[in-house]
Amino acid sequence: MTAVDETTGAKEFGQSRRRKEDARLITGRTKWTDNIVLPGMAHLAMVRSPVASGTIASIDVADAKTSPGVLGVWTGADLDAEQGDLPCAWAVTPDMKHPRRPAVAAGRVKFAGEIVAVIAARSAAEARDAADKVLVDYDDLPVVLDMNEAIKEGTPLVHEELGTNVNATWIFDSGEAGTGGNVDEAIAAAHADPDSLVIERTFRQQRLVPAFMEPRSTVVDPTGEQLTVWSATQVPHIARFLLAVVLGISESKVRFIAPDVGGGFGGKIHLSPEEVATVLIARKLGKPVKYTETRSESIQSAHHGRDQIQKITLAAKKDGTVTGLKVDLLADMGAYLGLVTPGVPILGAFMYNAIYKIPAYQFKCVNVFTKKVLTDAYRGAGRPEATFAIERMMDTLANELGVDPLALREKNWIKHEEFPFTSVCGLTYDSGNYEAATSRAVELFDYEGLRREQAERRARKDPIQLGIGISTFTEMCGLAPSRVLGSLNYGAGGWEYSAIRMLPTGKVEVLTGASAHGQGHETAFSQIVADQLGVPFEDVEILHGDTQITHKGLDTYGSRSLVVGGIAIVKAAEKVIEKAKPIAAHLLEANVADIEFDSGKFSVAGTDKGVTIQEVALATFAAHNYPEGIEPSIDADATFDPENFSYPHGTHLCATEIDTETGKVTIRKYVCVDDIGTVVNPLIAEGQVHGGLAQGIAQALWEEARHDESGTLTTATFVDYTLPTAADMPFFTTDMTETASTSNPLGVKGVGEAGTIASTPAVINAVVDALRPWGIDDIQMPTTAQRVWKAIQGKEFDASVGAKDTRDGSHEAAPGNGAPLWSGNESGGAQ
Amino acid sequence: MIPAAFDYESPASVDEALAVIAGAGDREVKVLAGGQSLIPVLRLRMNAPDLVVDLGRIAELRGVRDDGDAIAIGAMTTHDDVTREPLIRQHALLLSLAAQTVADPQVRHRGTFGGSLAHADPAADMPAPALALGAEFVIAGPSGRRTVGASDFFTDLFTTAIGEGELLVEVRVPKHTGWGAHYEKFNHVAHTWSIVGVAAAVRVEGGTIAEAKVGLTNMGLVPIRATAVEQALVGQPATADAIRAAAQNADQGTNPMSDASADEDYRRHLAKVLTGRAVLAAVG
């Protein structure tokens, strides 16, 4: 654990330390919000609408009010004057349509699960009993669920006052932006050119439930000078700001605490209706109040993810060179706008071009309202959708051209020596080595061997068919440079804050605005600080998730904690050292200019005189002996605003077996080689990759939030929403290449979303690859056994698909018509 | 508590439990075994009984004993115990193999054999193997005990021959010592209910199938015995071709539902494929 890196002197960076937070998180003996019990605390239950669309004709709360233990019942009408509107922080266009979003519906309900009344009682059970006694009559209104229907003339409106079901139309065009050519010209040219082709496909990104492990929970204590809110949130700082704005409270009168939080995956980025309602009721009662949702409430009413229809047009030359890419999206907002709802598809806008040199690009997104629960960020947020579309298109193009899909990718990707590279979207990719990651993945996967087996299985029409899927992804991590966010009309910046407090005993308290909810911040950040300050790992305490401890911060999402928050910590540590130097010089009776700092010790250059940082901390605390003219403190803080995103990338290879008798898809082999820059803690990074893979694979194979015609979510329990477990996962072969980011001093890139972004297209490409002998070229997600089985019924099996002698004759069949298999840098792929 | 309020009793013997139920009068009673179906129903408030009678303290309902030509399995024996119990593995291997596929380890440690049979969910994994092996169900009531044969036990969706005021106390399973067995389960993800399941037990003599018993999960409102398959198998060589041919009869007499997890035609197809696989695995 204490091996020193000879070149950097780092003791901790790169060590697979076990996470210091795990014992308390895994045993649950910690401050989960629902574990918090305050004296005299009341409990809430929500009455939720069972209908997706209707007018509240009447609400009878008389029986509920007299139910045992009940302290009060409030309808939307009772709260409407004070509840304000829940905010959306991202006005993607100046004319974006933004509906009112009350915490508790008053008059109209717009999705099944919307809150219509709140009960407070002495116990949670009594509150729930009373909720059953609230009688609500709804006059049904038309239900609008389908995006294509929603945008048609004459379709009933989700929000009549807006006059349309379109939230916004957002366009990026590389020709107009001056970052590339005109895509319509590129497509027209390809149509006219016999040596070019144009491929058009439509993909459906199904709705997903973030399904964090800990249901959302909020405790509010209105007593005392400040209102204190504990909540299972990813964004305590943002939530405090928003709560103050929504309710018109002074921000300084609100303390927002995210205690230990059990996962989020984007699903806890918000100020929620439940949080606002809990604050309102606590203030009315003048006593602490708790609300914890049930799992079914969570699945129904916490925001969902994805739900897009992607029409993709790709133009290419027949030698495989991509000449243009056009993206037409429909994105389902659901009934309301959450914190970044309209911006989620736009986060993908810059990633459809992925790792490729695409000369002309256009992205157009139409955001649509429907009467379903809102969508918002879900692990990857826009980038999984983009990666799916382009990686599916690259496989499709390779198939059309009869070339190996890896070779086709290499022909189009940015070469290592071309970095830094400005993409067709105008982003500057700082570093990358797609060749290295792909070579390693191909080697670990036995790509040639599996291709050979695939050909053999096809030739003998084996009941188990094999498919190989590829995903060479990149993503933009580290949300985000504040100026970039400003240019996109996002409501905040993307900096992060940290402070370091040197305690008299030599222990170190590190404050960070990044609010962990399972990622392992405490361990990784401790490792960074231990190296920066030369103190033992065990002596570093990471404090987070409390606006009174870290007064500012922008919280955790978008793979930003290490890349932005971690760098803020480094900057603060550098300031600590600079502040300590004059005091150390004073103690050593030397010139500041002669003081060197290394591994926790200040020493005088060329001598063996030295003093440790702990000794300086103690001396500074005592303040008996320090230089005149400076303050007796070596504490420091820093706010770091990145100048660029970081761009992790990787090559994911998936082999799937299709049981052609049942349609069942089984992952035979999954190899991924990610390049996330330098790695602070390989164990944590691998854990992030594994979890990400599980979520991405689950979208491909199992998960879908479905509604019936009336708008009722029919997958509101884990019986019907088929979330996989470890028992369903294949063994993952993971590895890393390390191409340091040049955008930050640690060379790190971020890993929280990588697995999710990369894996879904790898799996679907593999499924489609296995089904090609039946002439199948696409299949909708999730690829359930029934869906696959039905797809091949009544179709002829053509064993010759993709089969052709290869140049060296080493095996009978190859995926393309005579093209060489990709075999690493030597062959160079397609010519 | 998330469920609606209910009274709770935890009697220490079968007689005491029967008395508690009998004494409940008009109040709606639910019997709690392992709780793996009842608790979710209560939690979702899909049912709000007045009284829950917990059988968890009744020692006499747990365990397996040798009963001559049968083994007798206490109704409160957990799925996990069914997977491990040597008597079951020796004489009714099919039950042990099926129990291994039930949900996840937590459910198998809580959920009970008798609870699953009495609940009679069409997608549950234990009824079809019990039916295939010709289990007999010992039901205790105010007027004593009676035994119901497997073919009369499962009467309708979530409905069995257990009457008002009665309890399932024991399941007697005729010994199938030396029989090959396999339970072929097909589902979306590991912890979910069966889309279709096939329970097969076969006795092979000199390469020929001498006897075969096949039960189907989720191919109708109740578990179904695939008698056409059984008849087609007997006397056939224990070969893949012969078994697959016999398995083509698997959907005869079934009435599978179409629901969110599968359509009727797909279930019929699965029954044939899975029956072939189950029997083939059972013959070894």
PDB file of N, CA, C and O in Angstrom, chain A residues 675-704:
ATOM      1  N   ASP A 675      -9.952   4.178 -21.273  1.00  0.00           N
ATOM      2  CA  ASP A 675      -8.864   5.125 -21.023  1.00  0.00           C
ATOM      3  C   ASP A 675      -9.461   6.310 -20.296  1.00  0.00           C
ATOM      4  O   ASP A 675     -10.129   7.159 -20.897  1.00  0.00           O
ATOM      5  N   ILE A 676      -9.265   6.308 -18.985  1.00  0.00           N
ATOM      6  CA  ILE A 676      -9.827   7.390 -18.169  1.00  0.00           C
ATOM      7  C   ILE A 676      -8.700   8.287 -17.653  1.00  0.00           C
ATOM      8  O   ILE A 676      -8.818   8.917 -16.612  1.00  0.00           O
ATOM      9  N   GLY A 677      -7.609   8.302 -18.422  1.00  0.00           N
ATOM     10  CA  GLY A 677      -6.462   9.095 -17.997  1.00  0.00           C
ATOM     11  C   GLY A 677      -5.735   8.398 -16.867  1.00  0.00           C
ATOM     12  O   GLY A 677      -5.787   7.167 -16.734  1.00  0.00           O
ATOM     13  N   THR A 678      -5.081   9.187 -16.045  1.00  0.00           N
ATOM     14  CA  THR A 678      -4.412   8.597 -14.894  1.00  0.00           C
ATOM     15  C   THR A 678      -5.467   8.141 -13.902  1.00  0.00           C
ATOM     16  O   THR A 678      -6.573   8.676 -13.867  1.00  0.00           O
ATOM     17  N   VAL A 679      -5.133   7.127 -13.107  1.00  0.00           N
ATOM     18  CA  VAL A 679      -6.129   6.503 -12.240  1.00  0.00           C
ATOM     19  C   VAL A 679      -5.707   6.660 -10.780  1.00  0.00           C
ATOM     20  O   VAL A 679      -4.631   6.214 -10.382  1.00  0.00           O
ATOM     21  N   VAL A 680      -6.548   7.309 -10.002  1.00  0.00           N
ATOM     22  CA  VAL A 680      -6.239   7.514  -8.585  1.00  0.00           C
ATOM     23  C   VAL A 680      -6.319   6.198  -7.839  1.00  0.00           C
ATOM     24  O   VAL A 680      -5.422   5.833  -7.082  1.00  0.00           O
ATOM     25  N   ASN A 681      -7.424   5.486  -8.040  1.00  0.00           N
ATOM     26  CA  ASN A 681      -7.651   4.230  -7.312  1.00  0.00           C
ATOM     27  C   ASN A 681      -8.232   3.206  -8.287  1.00  0.00           C
ATOM     28  O   ASN A 681      -9.433   3.238  -8.596  1.00  0.00           O
ATOM     29  N   PRO A 682      -7.412   2.293  -8.777  1.00  0.00           N
ATOM     30  CA  PRO A 682      -7.886   1.337  -9.787  1.00  0.00           C
ATOM     31  C   PRO A 682      -9.058   0.480  -9.323  1.00  0.00           C
ATOM     32  O   PRO A 682      -9.916   0.121 -10.130  1.00  0.00           O
ATOM     33  N   LEU A 683      -9.112   0.195  -8.020  1.00  0.00           N
ATOM     34  CA  LEU A 683     -10.213  -0.634  -7.510  1.00  0.00           C
ATOM     35  C   LEU A 683     -11.548   0.110  -7.647  1.00  0.00           C
ATOM     36  O   LEU A 683     -12.543  -0.449  -8.109  1.00  0.00           O
ATOM     37  N   ILE A 684     -11.540   1.374  -7.266  1.00  0.00           N
ATOM     38  CA  ILE A 684     -12.767   2.176  -7.391  1.00  0.00           C
ATOM     39  C   ILE A 684     -13.124   2.348  -8.864  1.00  0.00           C
ATOM     40  O   ILE A 684     -14.293   2.232  -9.255  1.00  0.00           O
ATOM     41  N   ALA A 685     -12.112   2.607  -9.689  1.00  0.00           N
ATOM     42  CA  ALA A 685     -12.380   2.808 -11.119  1.00  0.00           C
ATOM     43  C   ALA A 685     -13.004   1.553 -11.726  1.00  0.00           C
ATOM     44  O   ALA A 685     -13.965   1.625 -12.493  1.00  0.00           O
ATOM     45  N   GLU A 686     -12.480   0.405 -11.360  1.00  0.00           N
ATOM     46  CA  GLU A 686     -13.027  -0.833 -11.910  1.00  0.00           C
ATOM     47  C   GLU A 686     -14.453  -1.066 -11.416  1.00  0.00           C
ATOM     48  O   GLU A 686     -15.319  -1.527 -12.160  1.00  0.00           O
ATOM     49  N   GLY A 687     -14.690  -0.722 -10.167  1.00  0.00           N
ATOM     50  CA  GLY A 687     -16.047  -0.839  -9.636  1.00  0.00           C
ATOM     51  C   GLY A 687     -17.022   0.047 -10.400  1.00  0.00           C
ATOM     52  O   GLY A 687     -18.142  -0.366 -10.712  1.00  0.00           O
ATOM     53  N   GLN A 688     -16.591   1.267 -10.705  1.00  0.00           N
ATOM     54  CA  GLN A 688     -17.428   2.162 -11.493  1.00  0.00           C
ATOM     55  C   GLN A 688     -17.698   1.567 -12.876  1.00  0.00           C
ATOM     56  O   GLN A 688     -18.811   1.658 -13.395  1.00  0.00           O
ATOM     57  N   VAL A 689     -16.674   0.976 -13.472  1.00  0.00           N
ATOM     58  CA  VAL A 689     -16.855   0.377 -14.797  1.00  0.00           C
ATOM     59  C   VAL A 689     -17.851  -0.783 -14.706  1.00  0.00           C
ATOM     60  O   VAL A 689     -18.783  -0.877 -15.513  1.00  0.00           O
ATOM     61  N   HIS A 690     -17.690  -1.643 -13.714  1.00  0.00           N
ATOM     62  CA  HIS A 690     -18.597  -2.787 -13.586  1.00  0.00           C
ATOM     63  C   HIS A 690     -20.050  -2.333 -13.432  1.00  0.00           C
ATOM     64  O   HIS A 690     -20.944  -2.849 -14.103  1.00  0.00           O
ATOM     65  N   GLY A 691     -20.266  -1.379 -12.534  1.00  0.00           N
ATOM     66  CA  GLY A 691     -21.632  -0.902 -12.322  1.00  0.00           C
ATOM     67  C   GLY A 691     -22.194  -0.245 -13.568  1.00  0.00           C
ATOM     68  O   GLY A 691     -23.359  -0.435 -13.917  1.00  0.00           O
ATOM     69  N   GLY A 692     -21.356   0.524 -14.238  1.00  0.00           N
ATOM     70  CA  GLY A 692     -21.793   1.175 -15.472  1.00  0.00           C
ATOM     71  C   GLY A 692     -22.143   0.165 -16.540  1.00  0.00           C
ATOM     72  O   GLY A 692     -23.154   0.293 -17.238  1.00  0.00           O
ATOM     73  N   LEU A 693     -21.324  -0.849 -16.667  1.00  0.00           N
ATOM     74  CA  LEU A 693     -21.613  -1.901 -17.652  1.00  0.00           C
ATOM     75  C   LEU A 693     -22.953  -2.555 -17.345  1.00  0.00           C
ATOM     76  O   LEU A 693     -23.771  -2.792 -18.246  1.00  0.00           O
ATOM     77  N   ALA A 694     -23.184  -2.840 -16.072  1.00  0.00           N
ATOM     78  CA  ALA A 694     -24.440  -3.508 -15.706  1.00  0.00           C
ATOM     79  C   ALA A 694     -25.631  -2.663 -16.129  1.00  0.00           C
ATOM     80  O   ALA A 694     -26.609  -3.178 -16.676  1.00  0.00           O
ATOM     81  N   GLN A 695     -25.532  -1.347 -15.918  1.00  0.00           N
ATOM     82  CA  GLN A 695     -26.667  -0.498 -16.277  1.00  0.00           C
ATOM     83  C   GLN A 695     -26.841  -0.374 -17.788  1.00  0.00           C
ATOM     84  O   GLN A 695     -27.961  -0.351 -18.290  1.00  0.00           O
ATOM     85  N   GLY A 696     -25.726  -0.299 -18.496  1.00  0.00           N
ATOM     86  CA  GLY A 696     -25.828  -0.198 -19.956  1.00  0.00           C
ATOM     87  C   GLY A 696     -26.307  -1.493 -20.587  1.00  0.00           C
ATOM     88  O   GLY A 696     -27.129  -1.496 -21.516  1.00  0.00           O
ATOM     89  N   ILE A 697     -25.820  -2.601 -20.081  1.00  0.00           N
ATOM     90  CA  ILE A 697     -26.260  -3.912 -20.582  1.00  0.00           C
ATOM     91  C   ILE A 697     -27.745  -4.100 -20.268  1.00  0.00           C
ATOM     92  O   ILE A 697     -28.502  -4.645 -21.080  1.00  0.00           O
ATOM     93  N   ALA A 698     -28.161  -3.606 -19.115  1.00  0.00           N
ATOM     94  CA  ALA A 698     -29.570  -3.744 -18.728  1.00  0.00           C
ATOM     95  C   ALA A 698     -30.483  -2.996 -19.695  1.00  0.00           C
ATOM     96  O   ALA A 698     -31.571  -3.472 -20.003  1.00  0.00           O
ATOM     97  N   GLN A 699     -30.047  -1.839 -20.183  1.00  0.00           N
ATOM     98  CA  GLN A 699     -30.876  -1.150 -21.182  1.00  0.00           C
ATOM     99  C   GLN A 699     -30.985  -2.001 -22.443  1.00  0.00           C
ATOM    100  O   GLN A 699     -32.048  -2.109 -23.046  1.00  0.00           O
ATOM    101  N   ALA A 700     -29.888  -2.609 -22.838  1.00  0.00           N
ATOM    102  CA  ALA A 700     -29.902  -3.404 -24.060  1.00  0.00           C
ATOM    103  C   ALA A 700     -30.800  -4.632 -23.927  1.00  0.00           C
ATOM    104  O   ALA A 700     -31.515  -4.979 -24.861  1.00  0.00           O
ATOM    105  N   LEU A 701     -30.762  -5.276 -22.785  1.00  0.00           N
ATOM    106  CA  LEU A 701     -31.389  -6.597 -22.679  1.00  0.00           C
ATOM    107  C   LEU A 701     -32.686  -6.652 -21.869  1.00  0.00           C
ATOM    108  O   LEU A 701     -33.514  -7.524 -22.123  1.00  0.00           O
ATOM    109  N   TRP A 702     -32.856  -5.801 -20.875  1.00  0.00           N
ATOM    110  CA  TRP A 702     -33.922  -6.083 -19.920  1.00  0.00           C
ATOM    111  C   TRP A 702     -34.851  -4.940 -19.557  1.00  0.00           C
ATOM    112  O   TRP A 702     -36.042  -5.138 -19.358  1.00  0.00           O
ATOM    113  N   GLU A 703     -34.320  -3.742 -19.385  1.00  0.00           N
ATOM    114  CA  GLU A 703     -35.113  -2.713 -18.721  1.00  0.00           C
ATOM    115  C   GLU A 703     -35.993  -1.912 -19.696  1.00  0.00           C
ATOM    116  O   GLU A 703     -35.552  -1.569 -20.783  1.00  0.00           O
ATOM    117  N   GLU A 704     -37.199  -1.619 -19.256  1.00  0.00           N
ATOM    118  CA  GLU A 704     -38.054  -0.677 -19.974  1.00  0.00           C
ATOM    119  C   GLU A 704     -39.205  -0.257 -19.075  1.00  0.00           C
ATOM    120  O   GLU A 704     -39.892  -1.103 -18.497  1.00  0.00           O
TER     121      GLU A 704
END
